[in-house]
mmCIF file of C-alpha atoms and ligand atoms in Angstrom:
data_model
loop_
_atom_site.group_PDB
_atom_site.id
_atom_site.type_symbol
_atom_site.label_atom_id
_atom_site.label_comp_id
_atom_site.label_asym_id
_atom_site.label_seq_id
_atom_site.Cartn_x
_atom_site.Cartn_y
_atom_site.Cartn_z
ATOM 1 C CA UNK W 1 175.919 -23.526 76.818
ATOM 2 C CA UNK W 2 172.958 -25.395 78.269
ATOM 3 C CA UNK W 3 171.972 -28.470 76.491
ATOM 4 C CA UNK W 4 170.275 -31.375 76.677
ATOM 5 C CA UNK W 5 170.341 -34.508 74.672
ATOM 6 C CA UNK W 6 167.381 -37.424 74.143
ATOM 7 C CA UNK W 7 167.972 -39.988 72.187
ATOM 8 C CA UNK W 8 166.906 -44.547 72.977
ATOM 9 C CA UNK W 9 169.121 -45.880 74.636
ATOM 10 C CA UNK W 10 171.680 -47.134 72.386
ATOM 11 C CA UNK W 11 171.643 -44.348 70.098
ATOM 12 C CA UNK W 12 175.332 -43.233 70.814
ATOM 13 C CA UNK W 13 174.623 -40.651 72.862
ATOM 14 C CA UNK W 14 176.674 -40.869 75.668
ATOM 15 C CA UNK W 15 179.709 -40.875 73.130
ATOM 16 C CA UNK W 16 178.529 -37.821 71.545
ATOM 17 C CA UNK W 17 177.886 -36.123 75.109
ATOM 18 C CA UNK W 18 180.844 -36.371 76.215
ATOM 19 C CA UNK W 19 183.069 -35.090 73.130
ATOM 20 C CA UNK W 20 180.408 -32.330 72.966
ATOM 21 C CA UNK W 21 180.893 -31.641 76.670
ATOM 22 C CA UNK W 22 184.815 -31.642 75.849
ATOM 23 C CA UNK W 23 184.525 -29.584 73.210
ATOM 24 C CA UNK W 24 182.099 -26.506 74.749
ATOM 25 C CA UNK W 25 184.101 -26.917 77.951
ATOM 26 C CA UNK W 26 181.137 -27.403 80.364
ATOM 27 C CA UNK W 27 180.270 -30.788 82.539
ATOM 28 C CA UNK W 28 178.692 -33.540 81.324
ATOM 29 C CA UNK W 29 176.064 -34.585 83.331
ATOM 30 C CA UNK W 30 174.575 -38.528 82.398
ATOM 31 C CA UNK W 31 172.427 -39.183 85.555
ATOM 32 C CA UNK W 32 172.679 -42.855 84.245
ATOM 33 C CA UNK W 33 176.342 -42.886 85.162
ATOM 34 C CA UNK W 34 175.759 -41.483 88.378
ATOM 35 C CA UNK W 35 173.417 -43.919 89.652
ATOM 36 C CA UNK W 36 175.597 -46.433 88.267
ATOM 37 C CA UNK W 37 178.301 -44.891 89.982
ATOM 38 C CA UNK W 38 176.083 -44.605 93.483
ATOM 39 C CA UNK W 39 174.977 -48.294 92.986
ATOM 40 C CA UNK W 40 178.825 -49.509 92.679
ATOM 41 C CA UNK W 41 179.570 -47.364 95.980
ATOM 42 C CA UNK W 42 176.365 -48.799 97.814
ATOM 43 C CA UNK W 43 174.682 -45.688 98.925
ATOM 44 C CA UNK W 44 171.581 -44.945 99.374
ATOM 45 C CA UNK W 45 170.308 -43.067 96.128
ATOM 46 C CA UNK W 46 172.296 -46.480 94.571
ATOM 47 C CA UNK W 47 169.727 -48.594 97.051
ATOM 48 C CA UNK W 48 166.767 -46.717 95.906
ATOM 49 C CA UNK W 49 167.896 -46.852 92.127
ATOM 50 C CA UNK W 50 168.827 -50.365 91.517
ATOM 51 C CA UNK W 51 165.369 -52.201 90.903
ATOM 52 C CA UNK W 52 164.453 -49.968 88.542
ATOM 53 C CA UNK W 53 167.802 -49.727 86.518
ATOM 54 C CA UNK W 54 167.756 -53.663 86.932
ATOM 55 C CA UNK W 55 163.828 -53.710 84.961
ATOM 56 C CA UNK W 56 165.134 -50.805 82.794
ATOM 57 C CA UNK W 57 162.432 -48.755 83.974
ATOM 58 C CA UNK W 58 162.846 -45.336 85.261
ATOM 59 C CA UNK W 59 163.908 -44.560 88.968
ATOM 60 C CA UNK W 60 160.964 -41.909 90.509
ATOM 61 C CA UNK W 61 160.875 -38.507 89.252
ATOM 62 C CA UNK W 62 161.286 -37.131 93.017
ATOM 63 C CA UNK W 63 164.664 -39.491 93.229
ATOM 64 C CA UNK W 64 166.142 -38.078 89.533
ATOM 65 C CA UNK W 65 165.032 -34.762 89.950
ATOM 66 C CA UNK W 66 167.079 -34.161 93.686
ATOM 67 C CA UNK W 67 169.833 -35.691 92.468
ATOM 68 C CA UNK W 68 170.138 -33.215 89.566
ATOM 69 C CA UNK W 69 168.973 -30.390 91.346
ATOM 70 C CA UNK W 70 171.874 -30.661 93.745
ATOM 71 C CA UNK W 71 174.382 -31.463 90.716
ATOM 72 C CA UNK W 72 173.546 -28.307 88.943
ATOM 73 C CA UNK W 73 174.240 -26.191 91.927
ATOM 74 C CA UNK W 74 177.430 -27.535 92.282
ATOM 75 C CA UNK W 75 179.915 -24.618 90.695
ATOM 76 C CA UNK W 76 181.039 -26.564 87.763
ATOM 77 C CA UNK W 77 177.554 -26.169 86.488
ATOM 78 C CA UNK W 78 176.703 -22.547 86.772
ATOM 79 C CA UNK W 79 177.932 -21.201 83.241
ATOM 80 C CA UNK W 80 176.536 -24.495 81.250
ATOM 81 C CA UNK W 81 175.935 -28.175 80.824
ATOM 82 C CA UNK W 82 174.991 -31.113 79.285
ATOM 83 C CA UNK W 83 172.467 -33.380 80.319
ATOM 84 C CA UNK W 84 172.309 -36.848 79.079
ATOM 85 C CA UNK W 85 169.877 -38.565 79.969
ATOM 86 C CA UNK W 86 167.897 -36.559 81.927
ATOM 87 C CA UNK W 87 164.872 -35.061 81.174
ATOM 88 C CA UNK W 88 163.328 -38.117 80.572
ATOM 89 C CA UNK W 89 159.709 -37.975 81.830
ATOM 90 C CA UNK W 90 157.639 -34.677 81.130
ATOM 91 C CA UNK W 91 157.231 -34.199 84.494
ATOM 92 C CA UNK W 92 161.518 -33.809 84.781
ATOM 93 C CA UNK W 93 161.556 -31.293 82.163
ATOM 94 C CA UNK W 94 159.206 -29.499 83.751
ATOM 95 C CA UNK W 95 161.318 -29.447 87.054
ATOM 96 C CA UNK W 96 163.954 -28.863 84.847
ATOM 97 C CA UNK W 97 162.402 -25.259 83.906
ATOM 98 C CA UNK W 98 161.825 -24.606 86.763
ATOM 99 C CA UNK W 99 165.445 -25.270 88.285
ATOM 100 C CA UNK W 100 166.946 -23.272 85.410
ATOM 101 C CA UNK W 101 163.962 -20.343 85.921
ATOM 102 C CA UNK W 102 164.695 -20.021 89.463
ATOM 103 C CA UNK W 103 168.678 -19.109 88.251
ATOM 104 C CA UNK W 104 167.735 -16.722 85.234
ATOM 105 C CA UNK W 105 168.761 -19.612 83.120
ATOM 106 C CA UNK W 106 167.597 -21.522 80.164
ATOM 107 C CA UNK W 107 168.392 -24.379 77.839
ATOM 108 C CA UNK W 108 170.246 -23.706 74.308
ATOM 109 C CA UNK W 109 169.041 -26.387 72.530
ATOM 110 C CA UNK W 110 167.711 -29.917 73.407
ATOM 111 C CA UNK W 111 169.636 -32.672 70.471
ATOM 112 C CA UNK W 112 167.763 -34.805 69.220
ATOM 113 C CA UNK W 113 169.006 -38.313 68.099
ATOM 114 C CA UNK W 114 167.664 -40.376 65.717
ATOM 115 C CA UNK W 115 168.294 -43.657 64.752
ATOM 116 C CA UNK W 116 165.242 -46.854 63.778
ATOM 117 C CA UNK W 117 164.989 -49.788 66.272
ATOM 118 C CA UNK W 118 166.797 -52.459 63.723
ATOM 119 C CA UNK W 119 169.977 -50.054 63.987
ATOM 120 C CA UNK W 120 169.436 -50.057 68.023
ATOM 121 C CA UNK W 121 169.218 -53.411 69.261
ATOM 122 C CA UNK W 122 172.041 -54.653 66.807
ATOM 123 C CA UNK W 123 174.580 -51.731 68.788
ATOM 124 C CA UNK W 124 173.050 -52.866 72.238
ATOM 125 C CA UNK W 125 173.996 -56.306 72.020
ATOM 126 C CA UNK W 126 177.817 -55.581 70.705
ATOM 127 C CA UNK W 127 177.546 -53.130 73.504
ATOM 128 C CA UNK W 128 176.152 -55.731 75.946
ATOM 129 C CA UNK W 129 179.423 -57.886 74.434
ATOM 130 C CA UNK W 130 182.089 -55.237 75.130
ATOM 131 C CA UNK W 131 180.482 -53.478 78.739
ATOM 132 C CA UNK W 132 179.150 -56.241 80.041
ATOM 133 C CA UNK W 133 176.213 -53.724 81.367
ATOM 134 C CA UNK W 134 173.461 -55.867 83.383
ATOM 135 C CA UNK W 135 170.641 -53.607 81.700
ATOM 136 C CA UNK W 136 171.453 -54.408 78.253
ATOM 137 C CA UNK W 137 170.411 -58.149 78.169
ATOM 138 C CA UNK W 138 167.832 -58.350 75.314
ATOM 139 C CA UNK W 139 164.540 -58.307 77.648
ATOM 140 C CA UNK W 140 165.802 -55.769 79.910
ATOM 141 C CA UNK W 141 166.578 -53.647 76.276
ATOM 142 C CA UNK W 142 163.434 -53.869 74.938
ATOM 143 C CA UNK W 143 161.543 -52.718 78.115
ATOM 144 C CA UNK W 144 163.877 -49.480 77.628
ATOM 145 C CA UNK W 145 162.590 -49.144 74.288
ATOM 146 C CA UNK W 146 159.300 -49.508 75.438
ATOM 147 C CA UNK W 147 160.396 -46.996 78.496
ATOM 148 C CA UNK W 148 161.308 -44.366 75.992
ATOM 149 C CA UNK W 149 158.956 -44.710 73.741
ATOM 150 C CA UNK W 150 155.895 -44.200 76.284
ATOM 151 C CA UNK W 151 157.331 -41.750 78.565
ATOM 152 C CA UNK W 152 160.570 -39.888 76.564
ATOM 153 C CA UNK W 153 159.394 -39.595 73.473
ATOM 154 C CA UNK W 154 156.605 -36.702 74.434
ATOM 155 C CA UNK W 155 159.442 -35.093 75.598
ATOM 156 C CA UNK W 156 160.020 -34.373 71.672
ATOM 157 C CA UNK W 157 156.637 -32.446 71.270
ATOM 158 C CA UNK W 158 157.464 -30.556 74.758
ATOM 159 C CA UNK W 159 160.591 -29.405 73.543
ATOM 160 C CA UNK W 160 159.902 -28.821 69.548
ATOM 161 C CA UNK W 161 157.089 -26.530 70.879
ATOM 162 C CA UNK W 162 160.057 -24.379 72.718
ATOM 163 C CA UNK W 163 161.588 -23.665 69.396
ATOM 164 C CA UNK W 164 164.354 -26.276 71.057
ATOM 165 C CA UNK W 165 164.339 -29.181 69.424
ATOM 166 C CA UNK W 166 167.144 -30.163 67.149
ATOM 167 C CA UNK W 167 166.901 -33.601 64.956
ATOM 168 C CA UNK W 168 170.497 -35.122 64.706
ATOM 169 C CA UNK W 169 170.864 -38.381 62.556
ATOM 170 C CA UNK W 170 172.348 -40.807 64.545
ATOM 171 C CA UNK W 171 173.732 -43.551 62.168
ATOM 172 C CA UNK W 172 177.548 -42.992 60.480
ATOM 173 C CA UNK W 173 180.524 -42.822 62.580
ATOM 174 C CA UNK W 174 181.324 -41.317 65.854
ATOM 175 C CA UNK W 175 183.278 -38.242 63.968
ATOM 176 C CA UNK W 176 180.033 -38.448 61.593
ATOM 177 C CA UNK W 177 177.575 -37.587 64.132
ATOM 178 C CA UNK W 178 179.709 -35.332 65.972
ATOM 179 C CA UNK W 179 180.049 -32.964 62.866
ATOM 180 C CA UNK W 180 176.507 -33.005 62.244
ATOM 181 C CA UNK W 181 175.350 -32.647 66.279
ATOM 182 C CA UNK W 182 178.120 -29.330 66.323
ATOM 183 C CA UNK W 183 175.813 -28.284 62.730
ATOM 184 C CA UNK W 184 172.476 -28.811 64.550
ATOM 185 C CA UNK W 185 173.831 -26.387 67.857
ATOM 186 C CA UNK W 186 174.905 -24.004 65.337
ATOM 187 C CA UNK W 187 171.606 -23.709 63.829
ATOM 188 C CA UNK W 188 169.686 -24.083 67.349
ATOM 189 C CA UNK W 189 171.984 -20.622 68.691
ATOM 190 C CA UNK W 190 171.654 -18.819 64.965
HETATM 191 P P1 AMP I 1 171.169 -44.582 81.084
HETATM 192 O O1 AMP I 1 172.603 -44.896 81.313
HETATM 193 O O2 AMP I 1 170.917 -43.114 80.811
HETATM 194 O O3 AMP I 1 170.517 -45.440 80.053
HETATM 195 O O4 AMP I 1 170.404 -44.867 82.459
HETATM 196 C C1 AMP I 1 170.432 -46.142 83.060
HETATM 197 C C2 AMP I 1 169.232 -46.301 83.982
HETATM 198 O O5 AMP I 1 169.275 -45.312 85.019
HETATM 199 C C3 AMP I 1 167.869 -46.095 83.323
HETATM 200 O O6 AMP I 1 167.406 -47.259 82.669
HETATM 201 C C4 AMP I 1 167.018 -45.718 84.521
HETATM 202 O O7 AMP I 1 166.697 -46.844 85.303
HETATM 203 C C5 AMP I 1 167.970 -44.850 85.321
HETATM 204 N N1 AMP I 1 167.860 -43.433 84.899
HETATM 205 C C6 AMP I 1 168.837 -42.666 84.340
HETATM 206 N N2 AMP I 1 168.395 -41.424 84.109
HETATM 207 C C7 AMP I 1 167.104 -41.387 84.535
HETATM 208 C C8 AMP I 1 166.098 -40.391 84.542
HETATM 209 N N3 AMP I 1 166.318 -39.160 84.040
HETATM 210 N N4 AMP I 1 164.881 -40.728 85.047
HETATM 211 C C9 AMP I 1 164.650 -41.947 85.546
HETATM 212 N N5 AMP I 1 165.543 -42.938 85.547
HETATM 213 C C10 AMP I 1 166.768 -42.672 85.052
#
């Protein structure tokens, strides 16, 4: 299964991502964590991330789209796997085609989740409580709002004219959304 999820930040998709990931047995790639993880370690890619992940705005498309590029060719990757957080620019799903054309591959579906902004910035600042995560002060949220809004969310169009898109509602519990995310990919493969 190849599969992609969008969502604002805060949505509960990274939950949902990985459980999914669990439960179809492929990886779950969240290029988010892997910056974090490359900032934490001090390497370069974390160098060349940090300002932007600081702002909330979006690291380069040339950065993302290497760094995923070489993490789909790595083995674990070559029968399926789900993307969180990445395409986020239409120029990245774009590359994305074209990675996954130049293997004979293509997406599944591409999950959609929804949830309005009250719902979102009250679950960012509990989350900004329990992680501690330096891009969830309020300011930094709402330019990630913003972020989405201007350069994800045509990512919706680009993907609902694929026949890909699948809404999921995001508000209810974790096992809530789950069921209803496992409905949606059953309707997306039908
Ligand atoms: P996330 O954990 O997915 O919210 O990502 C945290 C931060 O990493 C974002 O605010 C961006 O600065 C950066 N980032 C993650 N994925 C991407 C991407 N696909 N394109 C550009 N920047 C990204």
């Amino acid at each position: 299964m190849r599969l992609v999820l969008l969502g604002p930040p805060g949505a509960g998709k990274g939950t949902q991502a990985g459980l999914l990931a669990q439960h179809h047995g492929v990886p779950h790639i969240a290029t988010g964590d892997i910056f974090r993880e490359n900032v934490k370690g001090g390497t370069q890619l974390g160098r060349q991330a940090q300002a932007y992940m600081d702002r909330g705005d979006l690291v380069p498309d040339d950065v993302v789209n290497r760094m995923v590029a070489d993490r789909l060719d790595r083995p674990d990757a070559a029968q399926g796997f789900l993307l969180d957080g990445y395409p986020r620019t239409v120029a990245q799903a774009e590359e994305l085609d074209s990675i996954l054309q130049a293997r004979g591959a293509a997406l599944d579906a591409v999950l959609r989740f929804v949830i309005d902004e009250a719902d979102l910035v009250a679950r960012i600042a509990a989350r900004a409580d329990e992680e501690g995560r330096a891009d969830d002060s309020e300011e930094v949220h709402r330019n990630r709002l913003a972020v989405y809004r201007e350069q994800t969310a045509p990512l919706e169009e680009y993907y609902a004219a694929k026949g890909l898109l699948r809404d999921v509602d995001a508000v209810g519990t974790v096992e809530e959304v789950t069921a209803r995310a496992e409905a949606a990919l059953v309707s997306a493969r039908a």
